[in-house]
Amino acid sequence: MAQSLATCIAPPGPRLRFLRAEDAPQVLAAFVSDPEMARQGTVRTLVEAEQYVRTVSDPASGAAWALCEGSILVGLIGITIDEQNKSGWFWYWTAVSARGRGWTARAAATVADWALSERGVERLELGHRVNNPASGAVARSAGFVREGTERGKFLIDGARVDVETYGRLASDPWPT
Ligand SMILES: CC(C)(COP(=O)(O)OP(=O)(O)OC[C@H]1O[C@@H](n2cnc3c(N)ncnc32)[C@H](O)[C@@H]1OP(=O)(O)O)[C@@H](O)C(=O)NCCC(=O)NCCS
């Protein structure tokens, strides 16, 4: 499975593999590189990074794929799976140093394709704040279809912020 994904993104580009315990220092580096990362979880120390890695890589909760440059993790694509409904909450982040290269979009498309085929999930869903347009671009590149707006979903710095919701079904057209 990891092999088939790795071959989807051919050398010399980025690679995908499952997240592992020794990735914790790079996870910490990514979180401290951008205050916005605080919305992805609480990772301020190596101990918290190790706990985060354990939590998101637990197969009981889903799957977490490390986006790597060489052997170094620079991003993460995750799915929190609801086995009963054969659905999954899809999420992603990339370290500041590796953004803007189109890697997250390609990795998200590859992992979503995997989830909707080999992993047997039938629906993926995600949401992003309207003031995070890059996340919406990643979602659309990965074949997600915009489904709606959750108005005033979050209270951030005293202002209510809308969230755009997206879904992708196994039967939807696949991204090229
Ligand atoms: C959102 C995030 C994952 C994007 O990562 P990235 O590596 O820069 O994304 P890519 O380089 O793959 O670019 C993907 C698309 O976003 C677009 N994009 C990048 N920055 C943008 C910006 N500031 N405004 C609008 N579009 C932007 C790119 O043009 C590209 O569009 P295309 O596929 O139509 O060409 C990254 O900014 C991040 O990790 N942010 C913090 C965590 C986060 O917000 N995660 C999402 C939670 S919902």
PDB file of C-alpha atoms and ligand atoms in Angstrom:
ATOM      1  CA  MET A   1       0.000   0.000   0.000  1.00  0.00           C
ATOM      2  CA  ALA A   2       2.785   2.444   0.972  1.00  0.00           C
ATOM      3  CA  GLN A   3       4.677   1.229  -2.062  1.00  0.00           C
ATOM      4  CA  SER A   4       1.816   2.004  -4.440  1.00  0.00           C
ATOM      5  CA  LEU A   5       1.436   5.519  -3.034  1.00  0.00           C
ATOM      6  CA  ALA A   6       5.168   6.187  -3.191  1.00  0.00           C
ATOM      7  CA  THR A   7       5.159   5.346  -6.856  1.00  0.00           C
ATOM      8  CA  CYS A   8       2.260   7.749  -7.486  1.00  0.00           C
ATOM      9  CA  ILE A   9       4.583  10.678  -6.749  1.00  0.00           C
ATOM     10  CA  ALA A  10       7.680   9.823  -8.731  1.00  0.00           C
ATOM     11  CA  PRO A  11      11.255  10.943  -7.964  1.00  0.00           C
ATOM     12  CA  PRO A  12      12.656  13.566  -7.618  1.00  0.00           C
ATOM     13  CA  GLY A  13       9.496  15.007  -6.065  1.00  0.00           C
ATOM     14  CA  PRO A  14       8.082  14.525  -2.595  1.00  0.00           C
ATOM     15  CA  ARG A  15       7.232  11.108  -1.167  1.00  0.00           C
ATOM     16  CA  LEU A  16       4.387   9.773   0.911  1.00  0.00           C
ATOM     17  CA  ARG A  17       4.696   7.160   3.643  1.00  0.00           C
ATOM     18  CA  PHE A  18       2.892   6.394   6.868  1.00  0.00           C
ATOM     19  CA  LEU A  19       3.635   8.711   9.796  1.00  0.00           C
ATOM     20  CA  ARG A  20       5.987   7.159  12.365  1.00  0.00           C
ATOM     21  CA  ALA A  21       7.184   7.896  15.903  1.00  0.00           C
ATOM     22  CA  GLU A  22      10.558   9.286  14.828  1.00  0.00           C
ATOM     23  CA  ASP A  23       8.774  12.055  12.875  1.00  0.00           C
ATOM     24  CA  ALA A  24       7.915  13.871  16.133  1.00  0.00           C
ATOM     25  CA  PRO A  25      10.791  16.430  15.941  1.00  0.00           C
ATOM     26  CA  GLN A  26       9.726  17.485  12.413  1.00  0.00           C
ATOM     27  CA  VAL A  27       6.113  17.684  13.543  1.00  0.00           C
ATOM     28  CA  LEU A  28       7.211  20.012  16.340  1.00  0.00           C
ATOM     29  CA  ALA A  29       9.257  22.111  13.887  1.00  0.00           C
ATOM     30  CA  ALA A  30       6.235  22.498  11.615  1.00  0.00           C
ATOM     31  CA  PHE A  31       3.979  23.564  14.458  1.00  0.00           C
ATOM     32  CA  VAL A  32       6.377  26.174  15.826  1.00  0.00           C
ATOM     33  CA  SER A  33       7.020  27.542  12.318  1.00  0.00           C
ATOM     34  CA  ASP A  34       3.555  29.111  12.022  1.00  0.00           C
ATOM     35  CA  PRO A  35       1.140  30.416  14.690  1.00  0.00           C
ATOM     36  CA  GLU A  36      -1.737  29.277  12.425  1.00  0.00           C
ATOM     37  CA  MET A  37      -0.692  25.675  13.108  1.00  0.00           C
ATOM     38  CA  ALA A  38      -2.144  25.993  16.615  1.00  0.00           C
ATOM     39  CA  ARG A  39      -5.538  25.358  15.009  1.00  0.00           C
ATOM     40  CA  GLN A  40      -4.325  21.889  13.962  1.00  0.00           C
ATOM     41  CA  GLY A  41      -3.610  20.779  17.529  1.00  0.00           C
ATOM     42  CA  THR A  42      -1.569  21.541  20.619  1.00  0.00           C
ATOM     43  CA  VAL A  43       2.078  20.852  19.817  1.00  0.00           C
ATOM     44  CA  ARG A  44       4.483  23.168  21.650  1.00  0.00           C
ATOM     45  CA  THR A  45       7.028  20.676  22.994  1.00  0.00           C
ATOM     46  CA  LEU A  46       8.610  17.416  21.870  1.00  0.00           C
ATOM     47  CA  VAL A  47       6.508  15.508  24.397  1.00  0.00           C
ATOM     48  CA  GLU A  48       3.337  17.020  22.909  1.00  0.00           C
ATOM     49  CA  ALA A  49       4.602  16.224  19.402  1.00  0.00           C
ATOM     50  CA  GLU A  50       5.173  12.598  20.378  1.00  0.00           C
ATOM     51  CA  GLN A  51       1.659  12.406  21.822  1.00  0.00           C
ATOM     52  CA  TYR A  52       0.213  14.028  18.675  1.00  0.00           C
ATOM     53  CA  VAL A  53       1.998  11.490  16.453  1.00  0.00           C
ATOM     54  CA  ARG A  54       0.694   8.607  18.591  1.00  0.00           C
ATOM     55  CA  THR A  55      -2.849   9.937  18.430  1.00  0.00           C
ATOM     56  CA  VAL A  56      -3.098  10.654  14.707  1.00  0.00           C
ATOM     57  CA  SER A  57      -1.209   7.513  13.632  1.00  0.00           C
ATOM     58  CA  ASP A  58      -3.395   5.194  15.708  1.00  0.00           C
ATOM     59  CA  PRO A  59      -4.972   2.889  13.103  1.00  0.00           C
ATOM     60  CA  ALA A  60      -8.111   2.782  15.241  1.00  0.00           C
ATOM     61  CA  SER A  61      -8.788   6.427  14.414  1.00  0.00           C
ATOM     62  CA  GLY A  62      -7.775   6.465  10.758  1.00  0.00           C
ATOM     63  CA  ALA A  63      -4.637   7.024   8.746  1.00  0.00           C
ATOM     64  CA  ALA A  64      -1.865   9.627   8.674  1.00  0.00           C
ATOM     65  CA  TRP A  65       0.453   9.957   5.699  1.00  0.00           C
ATOM     66  CA  ALA A  66       3.727  11.843   6.020  1.00  0.00           C
ATOM     67  CA  LEU A  67       4.627  14.100   3.105  1.00  0.00           C
ATOM     68  CA  CYS A  68       8.411  13.888   2.950  1.00  0.00           C
ATOM     69  CA  GLU A  69      11.276  15.663   1.257  1.00  0.00           C
ATOM     70  CA  GLY A  70      13.892  12.944   1.233  1.00  0.00           C
ATOM     71  CA  SER A  71      13.366  11.214   4.555  1.00  0.00           C
ATOM     72  CA  ILE A  72      12.271  14.401   6.329  1.00  0.00           C
ATOM     73  CA  LEU A  73       8.608  14.991   7.096  1.00  0.00           C
ATOM     74  CA  VAL A  74       7.413  18.357   5.793  1.00  0.00           C
ATOM     75  CA  GLY A  75       3.660  17.809   5.908  1.00  0.00           C
ATOM     76  CA  LEU A  76       0.864  15.532   6.950  1.00  0.00           C
ATOM     77  CA  ILE A  77      -2.326  14.306   5.286  1.00  0.00           C
ATOM     78  CA  GLY A  78      -4.745  12.621   7.657  1.00  0.00           C
ATOM     79  CA  ILE A  79      -8.116  10.947   7.677  1.00  0.00           C
ATOM     80  CA  THR A  80     -10.166  10.371  10.801  1.00  0.00           C
ATOM     81  CA  ILE A  81     -12.331   7.454   9.798  1.00  0.00           C
ATOM     82  CA  ASP A  82     -15.899   6.725  10.821  1.00  0.00           C
ATOM     83  CA  GLU A  83     -16.049   2.991  10.088  1.00  0.00           C
ATOM     84  CA  GLN A  84     -19.790   2.722  10.682  1.00  0.00           C
ATOM     85  CA  ASN A  85     -20.575   5.247   7.951  1.00  0.00           C
ATOM     86  CA  LYS A  86     -17.578   4.396   5.769  1.00  0.00           C
ATOM     87  CA  SER A  87     -16.709   8.091   5.805  1.00  0.00           C
ATOM     88  CA  GLY A  88     -13.693  10.119   6.834  1.00  0.00           C
ATOM     89  CA  TRP A  89     -12.779  13.617   8.013  1.00  0.00           C
ATOM     90  CA  PHE A  90      -9.892  14.733   5.815  1.00  0.00           C
ATOM     91  CA  TRP A  91      -7.209  17.153   7.009  1.00  0.00           C
ATOM     92  CA  TYR A  92      -3.764  18.374   6.019  1.00  0.00           C
ATOM     93  CA  TRP A  93      -0.968  20.725   6.898  1.00  0.00           C
ATOM     94  CA  THR A  94       2.474  21.531   5.523  1.00  0.00           C
ATOM     95  CA  ALA A  95       5.453  23.213   7.133  1.00  0.00           C
ATOM     96  CA  VAL A  96       5.986  26.820   6.055  1.00  0.00           C
ATOM     97  CA  SER A  97       9.291  25.916   4.373  1.00  0.00           C
ATOM     98  CA  ALA A  98       7.591  23.457   1.974  1.00  0.00           C
ATOM     99  CA  ARG A  99       4.441  25.433   1.102  1.00  0.00           C
ATOM    100  CA  GLY A 100       3.674  26.933  -2.285  1.00  0.00           C
ATOM    101  CA  ARG A 101       5.209  24.084  -4.291  1.00  0.00           C
ATOM    102  CA  GLY A 102       1.959  22.300  -5.116  1.00  0.00           C
ATOM    103  CA  TRP A 103       3.044  19.353  -2.993  1.00  0.00           C
ATOM    104  CA  THR A 104       0.135  19.482  -0.559  1.00  0.00           C
ATOM    105  CA  ALA A 105      -2.401  19.495  -3.387  1.00  0.00           C
ATOM    106  CA  ARG A 106      -0.760  16.482  -5.060  1.00  0.00           C
ATOM    107  CA  ALA A 107      -0.385  14.608  -1.804  1.00  0.00           C
ATOM    108  CA  ALA A 108      -3.986  15.309  -0.772  1.00  0.00           C
ATOM    109  CA  ALA A 109      -5.241  14.025  -4.146  1.00  0.00           C
ATOM    110  CA  THR A 110      -3.142  10.873  -3.822  1.00  0.00           C
ATOM    111  CA  VAL A 111      -4.241  10.110  -0.261  1.00  0.00           C
ATOM    112  CA  ALA A 112      -7.910  10.836  -1.043  1.00  0.00           C
ATOM    113  CA  ASP A 113      -7.719   8.496  -4.066  1.00  0.00           C
ATOM    114  CA  TRP A 114      -6.208   5.809  -1.804  1.00  0.00           C
ATOM    115  CA  ALA A 115      -8.883   6.263   0.878  1.00  0.00           C
ATOM    116  CA  LEU A 116     -11.721   6.024  -1.643  1.00  0.00           C
ATOM    117  CA  SER A 117     -10.261   2.894  -3.256  1.00  0.00           C
ATOM    118  CA  GLU A 118      -7.887   0.669  -1.259  1.00  0.00           C
ATOM    119  CA  ARG A 119      -9.047   1.890   2.177  1.00  0.00           C
ATOM    120  CA  GLY A 120     -12.699   1.375   1.283  1.00  0.00           C
ATOM    121  CA  VAL A 121     -14.051   4.721   2.464  1.00  0.00           C
ATOM    122  CA  GLU A 122     -17.068   5.942   0.486  1.00  0.00           C
ATOM    123  CA  ARG A 123     -17.194   9.604   1.506  1.00  0.00           C
ATOM    124  CA  LEU A 124     -14.546  12.124   2.596  1.00  0.00           C
ATOM    125  CA  GLU A 125     -15.350  15.510   4.039  1.00  0.00           C
ATOM    126  CA  LEU A 126     -13.473  18.589   5.215  1.00  0.00           C
ATOM    127  CA  GLY A 127     -13.958  22.217   6.145  1.00  0.00           C
ATOM    128  CA  HIS A 128     -11.818  25.315   5.986  1.00  0.00           C
ATOM    129  CA  ARG A 129     -12.161  28.869   7.216  1.00  0.00           C
ATOM    130  CA  VAL A 130     -13.061  31.349   4.473  1.00  0.00           C
ATOM    131  CA  ASN A 131      -9.916  33.298   5.319  1.00  0.00           C
ATOM    132  CA  ASN A 132      -7.775  30.246   4.428  1.00  0.00           C
ATOM    133  CA  PRO A 133      -8.152  30.141   0.616  1.00  0.00           C
ATOM    134  CA  ALA A 134      -5.071  27.927   0.131  1.00  0.00           C
ATOM    135  CA  SER A 135      -6.857  25.141   1.974  1.00  0.00           C
ATOM    136  CA  GLY A 136      -9.841  25.426  -0.379  1.00  0.00           C
ATOM    137  CA  ALA A 137      -7.504  25.253  -3.375  1.00  0.00           C
ATOM    138  CA  VAL A 138      -5.931  22.077  -1.976  1.00  0.00           C
ATOM    139  CA  ALA A 139      -9.403  20.561  -1.475  1.00  0.00           C
ATOM    140  CA  ARG A 140     -10.547  21.323  -5.030  1.00  0.00           C
ATOM    141  CA  SER A 141      -7.278  20.001  -6.476  1.00  0.00           C
ATOM    142  CA  ALA A 142      -7.887  16.785  -4.538  1.00  0.00           C
ATOM    143  CA  GLY A 143     -11.298  16.316  -6.170  1.00  0.00           C
ATOM    144  CA  PHE A 144     -13.473  17.675  -3.353  1.00  0.00           C
ATOM    145  CA  VAL A 145     -16.720  19.394  -4.272  1.00  0.00           C
ATOM    146  CA  ARG A 146     -17.910  22.420  -2.345  1.00  0.00           C
ATOM    147  CA  GLU A 147     -21.076  21.533  -0.436  1.00  0.00           C
ATOM    148  CA  GLY A 148     -21.883  24.594   1.610  1.00  0.00           C
ATOM    149  CA  THR A 149     -21.072  27.186   4.219  1.00  0.00           C
ATOM    150  CA  GLU A 150     -21.245  26.861   7.968  1.00  0.00           C
ATOM    151  CA  ARG A 151     -21.965  30.463   8.890  1.00  0.00           C
ATOM    152  CA  GLY A 152     -20.133  31.936  11.866  1.00  0.00           C
ATOM    153  CA  LYS A 153     -18.723  28.540  12.814  1.00  0.00           C
ATOM    154  CA  PHE A 154     -15.688  29.771  14.774  1.00  0.00           C
ATOM    155  CA  LEU A 155     -15.106  32.702  17.094  1.00  0.00           C
ATOM    156  CA  ILE A 156     -11.596  33.962  16.315  1.00  0.00           C
ATOM    157  CA  ASP A 157     -10.160  37.144  17.852  1.00  0.00           C
ATOM    158  CA  GLY A 158     -13.676  38.319  18.648  1.00  0.00           C
ATOM    159  CA  ALA A 159     -15.070  37.777  15.129  1.00  0.00           C
ATOM    160  CA  ARG A 160     -17.274  34.946  13.902  1.00  0.00           C
ATOM    161  CA  VAL A 161     -15.728  33.225  10.862  1.00  0.00           C
ATOM    162  CA  ASP A 162     -17.549  31.169   8.221  1.00  0.00           C
ATOM    163  CA  VAL A 163     -16.339  27.727   7.193  1.00  0.00           C
ATOM    164  CA  GLU A 164     -16.616  26.300   3.661  1.00  0.00           C
ATOM    165  CA  THR A 165     -17.499  22.610   3.623  1.00  0.00           C
ATOM    166  CA  TYR A 166     -16.407  20.117   0.988  1.00  0.00           C
ATOM    167  CA  GLY A 167     -17.084  16.456   0.253  1.00  0.00           C
ATOM    168  CA  ARG A 168     -15.790  13.832  -2.113  1.00  0.00           C
ATOM    169  CA  LEU A 169     -17.598  10.577  -2.859  1.00  0.00           C
ATOM    170  CA  ALA A 170     -16.024   7.440  -4.292  1.00  0.00           C
ATOM    171  CA  SER A 171     -18.351   7.926  -7.260  1.00  0.00           C
ATOM    172  CA  ASP A 172     -17.205  11.505  -7.980  1.00  0.00           C
ATOM    173  CA  PRO A 173     -14.841  12.206 -10.894  1.00  0.00           C
ATOM    174  CA  TRP A 174     -11.251  11.661  -9.833  1.00  0.00           C
ATOM    175  CA  PRO A 175      -8.724  14.483 -10.088  1.00  0.00           C
ATOM    176  CA  THR A 176      -6.237  14.221 -12.890  1.00  0.00           C
TER     177      THR A 176
HETATM  178  C1  LIG B   1      -3.313  25.183   3.560  1.00  0.00           C
HETATM  179  C2  LIG B   1      -1.917  24.606   3.307  1.00  0.00           C
HETATM  180  C3  LIG B   1      -1.966  23.125   3.637  1.00  0.00           C
HETATM  181  C4  LIG B   1      -1.547  24.808   1.828  1.00  0.00           C
HETATM  182  O1  LIG B   1      -0.311  24.171   1.617  1.00  0.00           O
HETATM  183  P1  LIG B   1       0.624  24.515   0.337  1.00  0.00           P
HETATM  184  O2  LIG B   1       1.737  23.531   0.385  1.00  0.00           O
HETATM  185  O3  LIG B   1       0.959  25.941   0.287  1.00  0.00           O
HETATM  186  O4  LIG B   1      -0.358  24.140  -0.856  1.00  0.00           O
HETATM  187  P2  LIG B   1       0.082  23.904  -2.376  1.00  0.00           P
HETATM  188  O5  LIG B   1       1.434  24.491  -2.638  1.00  0.00           O
HETATM  189  O6  LIG B   1      -0.126  22.469  -2.682  1.00  0.00           O
HETATM  190  O7  LIG B   1      -0.961  24.811  -3.150  1.00  0.00           O
HETATM  191  C5  LIG B   1      -2.257  24.369  -3.284  1.00  0.00           C
HETATM  192  C6  LIG B   1      -3.091  25.444  -3.917  1.00  0.00           C
HETATM  193  O8  LIG B   1      -3.251  26.540  -2.989  1.00  0.00           O
HETATM  194  C7  LIG B   1      -3.043  27.748  -3.698  1.00  0.00           C
HETATM  195  N1  LIG B   1      -2.600  28.727  -2.727  1.00  0.00           N
HETATM  196  C8  LIG B   1      -1.482  28.689  -1.996  1.00  0.00           C
HETATM  197  N2  LIG B   1      -1.431  29.753  -1.173  1.00  0.00           N
HETATM  198  C9  LIG B   1      -2.538  30.484  -1.429  1.00  0.00           C
HETATM  199  C10 LIG B   1      -3.076  31.682  -0.894  1.00  0.00           C
HETATM  200  N3  LIG B   1      -2.459  32.342   0.096  1.00  0.00           N
HETATM  201  N4  LIG B   1      -4.249  32.123  -1.386  1.00  0.00           N
HETATM  202  C11 LIG B   1      -4.901  31.447  -2.350  1.00  0.00           C
HETATM  203  N5  LIG B   1      -4.460  30.273  -2.872  1.00  0.00           N
HETATM  204  C12 LIG B   1      -3.298  29.822  -2.415  1.00  0.00           C
HETATM  205  C13 LIG B   1      -2.021  27.384  -4.737  1.00  0.00           C
HETATM  206  O9  LIG B   1      -2.013  28.315  -5.800  1.00  0.00           O
HETATM  207  C14 LIG B   1      -2.509  26.050  -5.185  1.00  0.00           C
HETATM  208  O10 LIG B   1      -3.624  26.226  -6.051  1.00  0.00           O
HETATM  209  P3  LIG B   1      -3.788  25.327  -7.366  1.00  0.00           P
HETATM  210  O11 LIG B   1      -3.822  23.881  -6.881  1.00  0.00           O
HETATM  211  O12 LIG B   1      -5.098  25.769  -7.923  1.00  0.00           O
HETATM  212  O13 LIG B   1      -2.601  25.638  -8.205  1.00  0.00           O
HETATM  213  C15 LIG B   1      -0.846  25.314   4.188  1.00  0.00           C
HETATM  214  O14 LIG B   1      -0.936  26.701   3.987  1.00  0.00           O
HETATM  215  C16 LIG B   1      -0.952  25.003   5.662  1.00  0.00           C
HETATM  216  O15 LIG B   1      -0.430  23.996   6.122  1.00  0.00           O
HETATM  217  N6  LIG B   1      -1.637  25.886   6.422  1.00  0.00           N
HETATM  218  C17 LIG B   1      -1.777  25.674   7.871  1.00  0.00           C
HETATM  219  C18 LIG B   1      -2.666  24.466   8.168  1.00  0.00           C
HETATM  220  C19 LIG B   1      -3.998  24.556   7.455  1.00  0.00           C
HETATM  221  O16 LIG B   1      -4.572  25.635   7.312  1.00  0.00           O
HETATM  222  N7  LIG B   1      -4.490  23.381   7.041  1.00  0.00           N
HETATM  223  C20 LIG B   1      -5.779  23.281   6.425  1.00  0.00           C
HETATM  224  C21 LIG B   1      -6.820  23.240   7.497  1.00  0.00           C
HETATM  225  S1  LIG B   1      -8.450  23.268   6.826  1.00  0.00           S
END
